[in-house]
Amino acid sequence: FAVLEKRDTVGSFWKTFPRFDELISINKSVRNETQRFRYDWHSFLESDLGMLDVTTDYFPTGREWHRYMDRVVHETPGLRERIEFGVDVERIASDGTPCLYVKGGGKRCARKRVFVGTGLKLKDEPYLRAIGGIPYSEATRERAMNQRVCMLGNGNSGFDLAQNLIPVADRVTLYGRSPHRLSTVTRYTGDVRVKYLQEISYSSHQSGA
């Protein structure tokens, strides 16, 4: 197999996101080996290196997750040689054999299958700019200092921003298409995690004020 990577390192997404670095996925050591992967959401199954070798934090950071992936690449025999860095794939086409056409000319063809993992694609939102808003990728505490902040979206990313901006913003309000759902209630890990209950409590008191 071969891996084509646009950046100069694996997992570069995690060097920038989440905006305030802390992940929602847990990293916990347990004695019961059969339950280990219920509490370790990061370690690669085929690697001898575990996330706990990088950090013992219960909620690790995106940068620590990136550092773990980088170590796996460089410490797993033969893996680094299979990754081509700085390759920008522009399109994929197939005439019996799937081929990837790269920027600057040239192509790479696979025998059977191509797996795509593109990560987050940043795009400009004209309607957001028109009302003086900024995208998630540009949110900082400095920009929220003493401001009334309105956020569109009440998923984990929205709550992550809100919880980190509450200490510096004058007021933080979240808007969503539907009421937020707590993962502790739905048992779905993609719903709002319990670590953001602090922001939910703040919002409840604020609404009742």
PDB file of N, CA, C and O in Angstrom, residues 86-131:
ATOM      1  N   GLY A  86       3.740  15.834   0.820  1.00  0.00           N
ATOM      2  CA  GLY A  86       3.737  16.930  -0.135  1.00  0.00           C
ATOM      3  C   GLY A  86       3.054  16.590  -1.449  1.00  0.00           C
ATOM      4  O   GLY A  86       3.317  17.236  -2.464  1.00  0.00           O
ATOM      5  N   VAL A  87       2.153  15.613  -1.444  1.00  0.00           N
ATOM      6  CA  VAL A  87       1.438  15.210  -2.660  1.00  0.00           C
ATOM      7  C   VAL A  87       0.001  15.704  -2.573  1.00  0.00           C
ATOM      8  O   VAL A  87      -0.761  15.287  -1.702  1.00  0.00           O
ATOM      9  N   ASP A  88      -0.374  16.595  -3.474  1.00  0.00           N
ATOM     10  CA  ASP A  88      -1.703  17.197  -3.481  1.00  0.00           C
ATOM     11  C   ASP A  88      -2.561  16.522  -4.552  1.00  0.00           C
ATOM     12  O   ASP A  88      -2.375  16.740  -5.742  1.00  0.00           O
ATOM     13  N   VAL A  89      -3.498  15.683  -4.120  1.00  0.00           N
ATOM     14  CA  VAL A  89      -4.373  14.966  -5.055  1.00  0.00           C
ATOM     15  C   VAL A  89      -5.513  15.885  -5.492  1.00  0.00           C
ATOM     16  O   VAL A  89      -6.250  16.414  -4.667  1.00  0.00           O
ATOM     17  N   GLU A  90      -5.649  16.079  -6.810  1.00  0.00           N
ATOM     18  CA  GLU A  90      -6.688  16.973  -7.336  1.00  0.00           C
ATOM     19  C   GLU A  90      -7.964  16.233  -7.708  1.00  0.00           C
ATOM     20  O   GLU A  90      -9.060  16.762  -7.578  1.00  0.00           O
ATOM     21  N   ARG A  91      -7.839  15.001  -8.190  1.00  0.00           N
ATOM     22  CA  ARG A  91      -9.038  14.245  -8.546  1.00  0.00           C
ATOM     23  C   ARG A  91      -8.721  12.759  -8.618  1.00  0.00           C
ATOM     24  O   ARG A  91      -7.553  12.364  -8.689  1.00  0.00           O
ATOM     25  N   ILE A  92      -9.794  11.974  -8.578  1.00  0.00           N
ATOM     26  CA  ILE A  92      -9.675  10.525  -8.683  1.00  0.00           C
ATOM     27  C   ILE A  92     -10.556  10.061  -9.842  1.00  0.00           C
ATOM     28  O   ILE A  92     -11.704  10.504  -9.965  1.00  0.00           O
ATOM     29  N   ALA A  93     -10.038   9.234 -10.696  1.00  0.00           N
ATOM     30  CA  ALA A  93     -10.807   8.717 -11.821  1.00  0.00           C
ATOM     31  C   ALA A  93     -10.468   7.245 -12.012  1.00  0.00           C
ATOM     32  O   ALA A  93      -9.403   6.777 -11.602  1.00  0.00           O
ATOM     33  N   SER A  94     -11.392   6.523 -12.644  1.00  0.00           N
ATOM     34  CA  SER A  94     -11.170   5.089 -12.843  1.00  0.00           C
ATOM     35  C   SER A  94     -11.642   4.650 -14.222  1.00  0.00           C
ATOM     36  O   SER A  94     -12.726   5.001 -14.669  1.00  0.00           O
ATOM     37  N   ASP A  95     -10.782   3.920 -14.877  1.00  0.00           N
ATOM     38  CA  ASP A  95     -11.133   3.284 -16.151  1.00  0.00           C
ATOM     39  C   ASP A  95     -10.769   1.810 -16.012  1.00  0.00           C
ATOM     40  O   ASP A  95      -9.936   1.277 -16.739  1.00  0.00           O
ATOM     41  N   GLY A  96     -11.386   1.208 -15.002  1.00  0.00           N
ATOM     42  CA  GLY A  96     -11.035  -0.166 -14.663  1.00  0.00           C
ATOM     43  C   GLY A  96     -10.042  -0.224 -13.527  1.00  0.00           C
ATOM     44  O   GLY A  96     -10.083  -1.113 -12.680  1.00  0.00           O
ATOM     45  N   THR A  97      -9.128   0.758 -13.488  1.00  0.00           N
ATOM     46  CA  THR A  97      -8.144   0.867 -12.421  1.00  0.00           C
ATOM     47  C   THR A  97      -8.239   2.260 -11.804  1.00  0.00           C
ATOM     48  O   THR A  97      -8.128   3.256 -12.520  1.00  0.00           O
ATOM     49  N   PRO A  98      -8.460   2.381 -10.494  1.00  0.00           N
ATOM     50  CA  PRO A  98      -8.565   3.707  -9.870  1.00  0.00           C
ATOM     51  C   PRO A  98      -7.216   4.428  -9.853  1.00  0.00           C
ATOM     52  O   PRO A  98      -6.209   3.857  -9.446  1.00  0.00           O
ATOM     53  N   CYS A  99      -7.224   5.677 -10.327  1.00  0.00           N
ATOM     54  CA  CYS A  99      -5.993   6.472 -10.369  1.00  0.00           C
ATOM     55  C   CYS A  99      -6.207   7.823  -9.704  1.00  0.00           C
ATOM     56  O   CYS A  99      -7.286   8.423  -9.793  1.00  0.00           O
ATOM     57  N   LEU A 100      -5.173   8.308  -9.047  1.00  0.00           N
ATOM     58  CA  LEU A 100      -5.196   9.607  -8.398  1.00  0.00           C
ATOM     59  C   LEU A 100      -4.310  10.549  -9.192  1.00  0.00           C
ATOM     60  O   LEU A 100      -3.126  10.276  -9.398  1.00  0.00           O
ATOM     61  N   TYR A 101      -4.900  11.663  -9.621  1.00  0.00           N
ATOM     62  CA  TYR A 101      -4.168  12.664 -10.389  1.00  0.00           C
ATOM     63  C   TYR A 101      -3.716  13.772  -9.440  1.00  0.00           C
ATOM     64  O   TYR A 101      -4.523  14.366  -8.726  1.00  0.00           O
ATOM     65  N   VAL A 102      -2.421  14.033  -9.457  1.00  0.00           N
ATOM     66  CA  VAL A 102      -1.856  14.958  -8.473  1.00  0.00           C
ATOM     67  C   VAL A 102      -1.529  16.301  -9.101  1.00  0.00           C
ATOM     68  O   VAL A 102      -1.339  16.419 -10.323  1.00  0.00           O
ATOM     69  N   LYS A 103      -1.484  17.312  -8.262  1.00  0.00           N
ATOM     70  CA  LYS A 103      -1.189  18.670  -8.708  1.00  0.00           C
ATOM     71  C   LYS A 103       0.222  18.737  -9.284  1.00  0.00           C
ATOM     72  O   LYS A 103       1.167  18.205  -8.717  1.00  0.00           O
ATOM     73  N   GLY A 104       0.342  19.399 -10.420  1.00  0.00           N
ATOM     74  CA  GLY A 104       1.643  19.502 -11.063  1.00  0.00           C
ATOM     75  C   GLY A 104       1.880  18.416 -12.102  1.00  0.00           C
ATOM     76  O   GLY A 104       2.952  18.356 -12.720  1.00  0.00           O
ATOM     77  N   GLY A 105       0.864  17.553 -12.299  1.00  0.00           N
ATOM     78  CA  GLY A 105       1.010  16.491 -13.278  1.00  0.00           C
ATOM     79  C   GLY A 105       1.378  15.173 -12.638  1.00  0.00           C
ATOM     80  O   GLY A 105       1.876  15.109 -11.519  1.00  0.00           O
ATOM     81  N   GLY A 106       1.122  14.122 -13.357  1.00  0.00           N
ATOM     82  CA  GLY A 106       1.442  12.795 -12.846  1.00  0.00           C
ATOM     83  C   GLY A 106       0.244  12.150 -12.169  1.00  0.00           C
ATOM     84  O   GLY A 106      -0.756  12.806 -11.871  1.00  0.00           O
ATOM     85  N   LYS A 107       0.335  10.869 -11.953  1.00  0.00           N
ATOM     86  CA  LYS A 107      -0.746  10.158 -11.298  1.00  0.00           C
ATOM     87  C   LYS A 107      -0.195   8.933 -10.581  1.00  0.00           C
ATOM     88  O   LYS A 107       0.918   8.471 -10.842  1.00  0.00           O
ATOM     89  N   ARG A 108      -0.986   8.437  -9.643  1.00  0.00           N
ATOM     90  CA  ARG A 108      -0.678   7.214  -8.922  1.00  0.00           C
ATOM     91  C   ARG A 108      -1.881   6.301  -9.082  1.00  0.00           C
ATOM     92  O   ARG A 108      -3.005   6.716  -8.825  1.00  0.00           O
ATOM     93  N   CYS A 109      -1.679   5.075  -9.486  1.00  0.00           N
ATOM     94  CA  CYS A 109      -2.790   4.140  -9.691  1.00  0.00           C
ATOM     95  C   CYS A 109      -2.723   3.001  -8.679  1.00  0.00           C
ATOM     96  O   CYS A 109      -1.641   2.534  -8.309  1.00  0.00           O
ATOM     97  N   ALA A 110      -3.907   2.577  -8.247  1.00  0.00           N
ATOM     98  CA  ALA A 110      -4.004   1.490  -7.281  1.00  0.00           C
ATOM     99  C   ALA A 110      -4.430   0.205  -7.984  1.00  0.00           C
ATOM    100  O   ALA A 110      -5.035   0.239  -9.058  1.00  0.00           O
ATOM    101  N   ARG A 111      -4.141  -0.914  -7.380  1.00  0.00           N
ATOM    102  CA  ARG A 111      -4.545  -2.192  -7.979  1.00  0.00           C
ATOM    103  C   ARG A 111      -6.051  -2.406  -7.846  1.00  0.00           C
ATOM    104  O   ARG A 111      -6.715  -2.828  -8.779  1.00  0.00           O
ATOM    105  N   LYS A 112      -6.586  -2.112  -6.655  1.00  0.00           N
ATOM    106  CA  LYS A 112      -8.005  -2.383  -6.433  1.00  0.00           C
ATOM    107  C   LYS A 112      -8.767  -1.200  -5.845  1.00  0.00           C
ATOM    108  O   LYS A 112      -9.782  -0.777  -6.384  1.00  0.00           O
ATOM    109  N   ARG A 113      -8.283  -0.670  -4.750  1.00  0.00           N
ATOM    110  CA  ARG A 113      -9.089   0.287  -3.998  1.00  0.00           C
ATOM    111  C   ARG A 113      -8.305   1.526  -3.606  1.00  0.00           C
ATOM    112  O   ARG A 113      -7.095   1.488  -3.430  1.00  0.00           O
ATOM    113  N   VAL A 114      -9.059   2.619  -3.443  1.00  0.00           N
ATOM    114  CA  VAL A 114      -8.508   3.871  -2.922  1.00  0.00           C
ATOM    115  C   VAL A 114      -9.329   4.268  -1.700  1.00  0.00           C
ATOM    116  O   VAL A 114     -10.558   4.306  -1.759  1.00  0.00           O
ATOM    117  N   PHE A 115      -8.673   4.531  -0.604  1.00  0.00           N
ATOM    118  CA  PHE A 115      -9.340   4.997   0.603  1.00  0.00           C
ATOM    119  C   PHE A 115      -9.048   6.488   0.767  1.00  0.00           C
ATOM    120  O   PHE A 115      -7.898   6.915   0.659  1.00  0.00           O
ATOM    121  N   VAL A 116     -10.092   7.261   1.023  1.00  0.00           N
ATOM    122  CA  VAL A 116      -9.950   8.717   1.123  1.00  0.00           C
ATOM    123  C   VAL A 116     -10.189   9.168   2.559  1.00  0.00           C
ATOM    124  O   VAL A 116     -11.211   8.843   3.165  1.00  0.00           O
ATOM    125  N   GLY A 117      -9.237   9.906   3.087  1.00  0.00           N
ATOM    126  CA  GLY A 117      -9.373  10.495   4.425  1.00  0.00           C
ATOM    127  C   GLY A 117      -8.894  11.932   4.359  1.00  0.00           C
ATOM    128  O   GLY A 117      -7.744  12.232   4.657  1.00  0.00           O
ATOM    129  N   THR A 118      -9.778  12.838   3.943  1.00  0.00           N
ATOM    130  CA  THR A 118      -9.348  14.203   3.617  1.00  0.00           C
ATOM    131  C   THR A 118      -9.358  15.168   4.791  1.00  0.00           C
ATOM    132  O   THR A 118      -8.834  16.261   4.690  1.00  0.00           O
ATOM    133  N   GLY A 119      -9.989  14.779   5.909  1.00  0.00           N
ATOM    134  CA  GLY A 119     -10.022  15.715   7.033  1.00  0.00           C
ATOM    135  C   GLY A 119     -10.945  16.892   6.766  1.00  0.00           C
ATOM    136  O   GLY A 119     -11.850  16.831   5.929  1.00  0.00           O
ATOM    137  N   LEU A 120     -10.718  17.976   7.472  1.00  0.00           N
ATOM    138  CA  LEU A 120     -11.567  19.157   7.378  1.00  0.00           C
ATOM    139  C   LEU A 120     -11.126  20.050   6.222  1.00  0.00           C
ATOM    140  O   LEU A 120      -9.948  20.364   6.080  1.00  0.00           O
ATOM    141  N   LYS A 121     -12.075  20.446   5.397  1.00  0.00           N
ATOM    142  CA  LYS A 121     -11.782  21.387   4.324  1.00  0.00           C
ATOM    143  C   LYS A 121     -12.336  22.756   4.715  1.00  0.00           C
ATOM    144  O   LYS A 121     -13.549  22.933   4.854  1.00  0.00           O
ATOM    145  N   LEU A 122     -11.452  23.706   4.901  1.00  0.00           N
ATOM    146  CA  LEU A 122     -11.875  25.049   5.283  1.00  0.00           C
ATOM    147  C   LEU A 122     -12.456  25.772   4.070  1.00  0.00           C
ATOM    148  O   LEU A 122     -11.920  25.697   2.980  1.00  0.00           O
ATOM    149  N   LYS A 123     -13.565  26.431   4.272  1.00  0.00           N
ATOM    150  CA  LYS A 123     -14.168  27.194   3.178  1.00  0.00           C
ATOM    151  C   LYS A 123     -14.701  28.514   3.711  1.00  0.00           C
ATOM    152  O   LYS A 123     -15.063  28.639   4.886  1.00  0.00           O
ATOM    153  N   ASP A 124     -14.742  29.486   2.836  1.00  0.00           N
ATOM    154  CA  ASP A 124     -15.237  30.794   3.232  1.00  0.00           C
ATOM    155  C   ASP A 124     -16.763  30.784   3.209  1.00  0.00           C
ATOM    156  O   ASP A 124     -17.384  30.180   2.340  1.00  0.00           O
ATOM    157  N   GLU A 125     -17.367  31.415   4.210  1.00  0.00           N
ATOM    158  CA  GLU A 125     -18.822  31.492   4.304  1.00  0.00           C
ATOM    159  C   GLU A 125     -19.224  32.960   4.141  1.00  0.00           C
ATOM    160  O   GLU A 125     -19.199  33.724   5.097  1.00  0.00           O
ATOM    161  N   PRO A 126     -19.595  33.380   2.917  1.00  0.00           N
ATOM    162  CA  PRO A 126     -19.932  34.790   2.664  1.00  0.00           C
ATOM    163  C   PRO A 126     -21.015  35.342   3.577  1.00  0.00           C
ATOM    164  O   PRO A 126     -20.922  36.485   4.039  1.00  0.00           O
ATOM    165  N   TYR A 127     -22.040  34.515   3.877  1.00  0.00           N
ATOM    166  CA  TYR A 127     -23.120  35.016   4.728  1.00  0.00           C
ATOM    167  C   TYR A 127     -22.613  35.301   6.133  1.00  0.00           C
ATOM    168  O   TYR A 127     -23.069  36.229   6.810  1.00  0.00           O
ATOM    169  N   LEU A 128     -21.628  34.531   6.578  1.00  0.00           N
ATOM    170  CA  LEU A 128     -21.067  34.732   7.909  1.00  0.00           C
ATOM    171  C   LEU A 128     -20.264  36.027   7.950  1.00  0.00           C
ATOM    172  O   LEU A 128     -20.373  36.816   8.899  1.00  0.00           O
ATOM    173  N   ARG A 129     -19.468  36.255   6.928  1.00  0.00           N
ATOM    174  CA  ARG A 129     -18.683  37.488   6.848  1.00  0.00           C
ATOM    175  C   ARG A 129     -19.598  38.705   6.753  1.00  0.00           C
ATOM    176  O   ARG A 129     -19.301  39.759   7.307  1.00  0.00           O
ATOM    177  N   ALA A 130     -20.714  38.543   6.060  1.00  0.00           N
ATOM    178  CA  ALA A 130     -21.632  39.666   5.835  1.00  0.00           C
ATOM    179  C   ALA A 130     -22.211  40.206   7.143  1.00  0.00           C
ATOM    180  O   ALA A 130     -22.531  41.393   7.255  1.00  0.00           O
ATOM    181  N   ILE A 131     -22.348  39.339   8.144  1.00  0.00           N
ATOM    182  CA  ILE A 131     -22.901  39.800   9.425  1.00  0.00           C
ATOM    183  C   ILE A 131     -21.813  40.018  10.472  1.00  0.00           C
ATOM    184  O   ILE A 131     -22.097  40.157  11.657  1.00  0.00           O
TER     185      ILE A 131
END
